Amino acid sequence: KKRKLMIEVINDLLGYDGLKIIQRPDIFNFSLDSTLLAHFVSINKSDKKIIDLGTGNAPIPIFLTLRTKAHIYGIEIQEEIYDLAKRSVELNNLEEQITILNEDARTIHQKLGVSSFDVVTVNPPYFPYQENSNINKNDYLTIARHEVCFNLDEVLQTSRRLLKDGGTLAMVHRAERMVDILDAFRKYQIEPKRIRFVYPKQNSVEALAILIEGKKQGKRGSLKVLKPLYVYNNQGKYTKEILSIFNYQGKEYETSKNISK
């Protein structure tokens, strides 16, 4: 069948020399949240298998190759976005380390096995889906942002199935959903262990996002609430910590050339 002509761009993956990512501005660019999650997640030297659910165009698997030699799976239900992810992996010659699958994350345990992963990462849809939801007319964005294909309960159920006992789930979400998130973690015996709040600016009154990590069958309690992460300083420039995460320290950069806020 004829492929529709769509504009694709190849961007550097922020400040990491040699890493590229294929983007489709009409679908979406990878988000700041994905970058922060890939930096936040705890990875041990002994970890052999990692899985990223709803991988989009694969920014998290590609970033994680900088931190681990583990094999990384990226699962993406939308065929055109899966195609971007697969080609981004090939562009970076990372096919030996990253496997991208065009599958429904909710059933991927049937193919890849129950209790077989050391780490699960997920940047899930943030907004509950209702009939009257103010949804984006672009289906790609609707599925990425609203819980049409993958709701919070399913994210936790899926993560529990995939993780080994003692395995790590790391997630980024909206701070306003924190109580729902904590409830879902405990419901599926994934005990919250680390939380970090993300604020848009240093003088912001409210956190916008939350980074949260838990352990399957982890012992209850001993939750660490880490120091806040500020994205911009009060002059609207990236903070030093964000520049460090992006590997932009001492480099020229454009504030939002490659990422969507």
Coordinates of C-alpha atoms in Angstrom, one line a residue:
K1 CA 0.0 0.0 0.0
K2 CA 1.1 3.5 -0.7
R3 CA 2.6 5.3 2.3
K4 CA 1.1 8.8 2.8
L5 CA 3.7 11.5 2.5
M6 CA 4.4 12.8 6.0
I7 CA 7.1 15.1 7.2
E8 CA 9.8 13.4 9.3
V9 CA 12.7 15.0 11.0
I10 CA 15.9 13.4 12.4
N11 CA 16.9 15.2 15.6
D12 CA 19.9 14.8 17.8
L13 CA 18.8 13.1 21.1
L14 CA 19.3 16.3 23.1
G15 CA 23.1 16.8 23.9
Y16 CA 24.1 13.1 23.5
D17 CA 26.6 13.0 20.6
G18 CA 25.9 10.4 18.1
L19 CA 22.3 9.5 19.2
K20 CA 19.5 10.4 16.9
I21 CA 15.7 10.1 16.9
I22 CA 13.2 10.2 14.1
Q23 CA 10.3 12.4 14.9
R24 CA 6.9 13.2 13.2
P25 CA 5.7 16.6 14.3
D26 CA 2.2 15.8 13.2
I27 CA 2.1 12.8 15.7
F28 CA 4.2 14.1 18.6
N29 CA 7.8 14.6 19.6
F30 CA 9.2 12.8 22.6
S31 CA 8.5 14.6 25.8
L32 CA 10.5 16.1 28.6
D33 CA 8.8 13.6 30.9
S34 CA 10.4 10.6 29.0
T35 CA 13.8 12.1 29.4
L36 CA 13.4 12.7 33.1
L37 CA 12.1 9.1 33.6
A38 CA 15.0 7.6 31.8
H39 CA 17.3 9.6 34.1
F40 CA 15.3 8.8 37.3
V41 CA 14.9 5.0 37.1
S42 CA 17.2 2.9 39.3
I43 CA 19.1 0.4 37.2
N44 CA 21.5 -2.2 38.8
K45 CA 24.5 -3.8 37.0
S46 CA 22.8 -7.2 37.5
D47 CA 19.6 -6.1 35.6
K48 CA 19.4 -8.2 32.4
K49 CA 16.0 -7.3 30.9
I50 CA 14.1 -3.9 30.9
I51 CA 10.8 -3.1 29.2
D52 CA 9.3 0.3 28.3
L53 CA 5.5 0.2 27.9
G54 CA 4.0 2.6 25.4
T55 CA 7.5 3.5 24.1
G56 CA 6.4 6.1 21.5
N57 CA 9.3 6.7 19.2
A58 CA 11.6 5.0 21.7
P59 CA 13.4 7.8 23.5
I60 CA 13.5 5.9 26.8
P61 CA 15.1 2.7 25.4
I62 CA 17.6 4.8 23.4
F63 CA 18.5 6.9 26.5
L64 CA 18.8 3.8 28.7
T65 CA 21.5 2.3 26.4
L66 CA 23.8 5.1 27.9
R67 CA 23.2 3.6 31.4
T68 CA 23.0 -0.2 31.0
K69 CA 24.0 -3.2 28.9
A70 CA 20.6 -4.9 29.7
H71 CA 18.4 -5.9 26.8
I72 CA 15.6 -3.3 26.4
Y73 CA 12.1 -4.0 24.9
G74 CA 9.9 -1.1 23.7
I75 CA 6.2 -1.9 23.3
E76 CA 4.1 0.4 21.1
I77 CA 0.5 -0.3 20.0
Q78 CA 0.3 2.4 17.3
E79 CA 1.8 1.0 14.1
E80 CA 3.0 4.3 12.6
I81 CA 4.7 5.3 15.9
Y82 CA 6.2 1.8 16.3
D83 CA 7.7 2.3 12.8
L84 CA 9.4 5.5 13.9
A85 CA 10.7 3.7 17.0
K86 CA 12.0 0.8 15.0
R87 CA 13.8 3.0 12.5
S88 CA 15.2 5.2 15.3
V89 CA 16.8 2.1 16.9
E90 CA 18.2 1.1 13.5
L91 CA 19.5 4.6 12.9
N92 CA 21.6 4.3 16.1
N93 CA 22.7 0.7 15.3
L94 CA 21.1 -0.5 18.6
E95 CA 19.2 -3.5 17.2
E96 CA 21.4 -5.8 19.3
Q97 CA 20.3 -4.2 22.5
I98 CA 16.8 -2.8 21.8
T99 CA 13.8 -4.8 20.5
I100 CA 10.7 -2.8 19.5
L101 CA 7.4 -4.7 19.3
N102 CA 4.1 -3.5 17.8
E103 CA 1.9 -5.0 20.5
D104 CA -0.7 -4.2 23.1
A105 CA 1.2 -3.8 26.4
R106 CA -1.8 -5.3 28.2
T107 CA -1.1 -8.7 26.7
I108 CA 2.6 -8.6 26.1
H109 CA 3.3 -10.9 29.0
Q110 CA 1.8 -13.7 26.9
K111 CA 4.6 -13.3 24.4
L112 CA 7.5 -12.3 26.6
G113 CA 6.7 -14.2 29.8
V114 CA 5.4 -13.5 33.3
S115 CA 7.9 -12.4 36.0
S116 CA 10.7 -12.1 33.5
F117 CA 11.8 -8.4 33.7
D118 CA 14.0 -6.6 36.2
V119 CA 12.7 -3.2 35.3
V120 CA 9.6 -1.7 33.8
T121 CA 9.4 1.9 32.7
V122 CA 6.2 3.7 31.7
N123 CA 5.2 7.2 30.7
P124 CA 1.5 6.4 30.5
P125 CA -1.5 8.4 29.3
Y126 CA -2.2 11.0 32.0
F127 CA -5.9 11.8 31.6
P128 CA -8.9 9.6 32.5
Y129 CA -11.0 9.1 29.4
Q130 CA -14.7 10.0 29.6
E131 CA -17.2 10.4 26.8
N132 CA -17.0 14.2 27.2
S133 CA -13.2 14.4 27.5
N134 CA -11.7 17.3 25.7
I135 CA -9.7 15.0 23.4
N136 CA -7.3 15.8 20.7
K137 CA -8.6 15.3 17.1
N138 CA -5.3 13.7 16.3
D139 CA -5.9 10.0 17.3
Y140 CA -2.1 9.5 17.9
L141 CA -2.2 12.2 20.6
T142 CA -5.5 11.1 22.0
I143 CA -4.1 7.6 22.7
A144 CA -0.8 9.0 24.0
R145 CA -2.5 11.4 26.4
H146 CA -5.9 9.9 27.4
E147 CA -6.5 6.5 29.0
V148 CA -8.2 5.1 25.8
C149 CA -5.9 2.0 25.4
F150 CA -4.1 1.8 28.7
N151 CA -5.5 3.1 32.0
L152 CA -3.7 3.4 35.3
D153 CA -5.0 0.2 36.7
E154 CA -4.0 -1.8 33.6
V155 CA -0.5 -0.2 33.7
L156 CA 0.0 -1.5 37.3
Q157 CA -1.5 -4.9 36.5
T158 CA 0.7 -5.3 33.4
S159 CA 3.8 -4.2 35.3
R160 CA 3.1 -6.7 38.1
R161 CA 2.8 -9.5 35.6
L162 CA 6.0 -8.6 33.8
L163 CA 8.2 -7.9 36.9
K164 CA 10.2 -10.4 38.8
D165 CA 9.7 -10.3 42.6
G166 CA 11.9 -7.4 43.8
G167 CA 11.8 -5.9 40.3
T168 CA 11.5 -2.1 39.8
L169 CA 8.6 -0.1 38.2
A170 CA 9.4 3.5 37.4
M171 CA 6.7 5.8 36.2
V172 CA 6.2 9.5 35.4
H173 CA 2.7 11.0 35.8
R174 CA 0.8 14.1 36.7
A175 CA 1.2 15.2 40.3
E176 CA -2.6 15.6 40.5
R177 CA -3.1 11.8 40.1
M178 CA -0.7 10.9 42.9
V179 CA -3.4 9.4 45.2
D180 CA -4.7 7.3 42.4
I181 CA -1.1 6.2 41.6
L182 CA -0.3 5.2 45.2
D183 CA -3.5 3.3 45.5
A184 CA -2.8 1.4 42.3
F185 CA 0.8 0.6 43.3
R186 CA -0.4 -0.9 46.6
K187 CA -3.3 -2.7 45.0
Y188 CA -0.9 -4.6 42.8
Q189 CA 1.7 -5.2 45.5
I190 CA 4.2 -2.8 44.1
E191 CA 5.5 -0.8 47.1
P192 CA 6.4 2.9 46.4
K193 CA 10.1 3.5 47.3
R194 CA 11.1 6.7 45.7
I195 CA 9.2 9.9 44.7
R196 CA 10.3 13.1 43.2
F197 CA 8.1 16.1 42.4
V198 CA 8.8 18.1 39.2
Y199 CA 8.1 21.8 39.2
P200 CA 7.9 23.9 36.0
K201 CA 9.9 26.8 37.5
Q202 CA 11.9 27.5 40.6
N203 CA 9.1 29.8 41.9
S204 CA 6.2 27.5 40.9
V205 CA 3.6 27.1 43.6
E206 CA 2.5 23.6 42.5
A207 CA 4.3 20.5 41.2
L208 CA 3.2 19.5 37.7
A209 CA 4.6 16.0 37.4
I210 CA 5.7 13.2 39.7
L211 CA 8.4 10.6 39.2
I212 CA 7.7 7.5 41.2
E213 CA 9.4 4.1 41.6
G214 CA 8.3 1.0 43.4
K215 CA 9.4 -2.6 44.0
K216 CA 7.2 -5.6 43.3
Q217 CA 6.6 -7.4 46.7
G218 CA 8.7 -4.8 48.4
K219 CA 8.6 -4.4 52.1
R220 CA 6.1 -1.8 53.2
G221 CA 7.4 1.6 54.2
S222 CA 10.8 3.3 53.8
L223 CA 9.5 5.7 51.1
K224 CA 12.1 8.3 50.1
V225 CA 10.8 11.7 48.9
L226 CA 13.7 13.2 47.0
K227 CA 14.4 16.9 46.6
P228 CA 12.3 18.8 44.0
L229 CA 13.3 18.9 40.4
Y230 CA 12.9 22.3 38.8
V231 CA 12.8 22.5 35.0
Y232 CA 13.2 26.2 34.4
N233 CA 14.8 28.9 36.6
N234 CA 12.8 32.1 37.2
Q235 CA 14.3 33.7 34.0
G236 CA 12.8 30.9 31.9
K237 CA 16.0 29.1 31.2
Y238 CA 16.7 25.4 31.9
T239 CA 18.2 24.8 35.3
K240 CA 21.7 23.4 35.7
E241 CA 20.3 20.0 36.7
I242 CA 18.1 19.8 33.6
L243 CA 21.0 20.9 31.4
S244 CA 23.1 18.1 33.0
I245 CA 20.3 15.5 32.4
F246 CA 20.1 16.7 28.8
N247 CA 24.0 16.6 28.5
Y248 CA 23.8 20.2 27.4
Q249 CA 26.2 21.7 30.0
G250 CA 28.7 24.0 28.2
K251 CA 26.9 23.4 24.8
E252 CA 24.8 25.5 22.7
Y253 CA 21.1 24.6 22.9
E254 CA 17.7 25.7 21.8
T255 CA 15.2 25.6 24.6
S256 CA 12.5 23.5 22.9
K257 CA 13.9 22.4 19.6
N258 CA 13.5 18.7 20.0
I259 CA 11.1 18.2 22.9
S260 CA 7.5 18.9 23.5
K261 CA 6.6 20.4 26.9

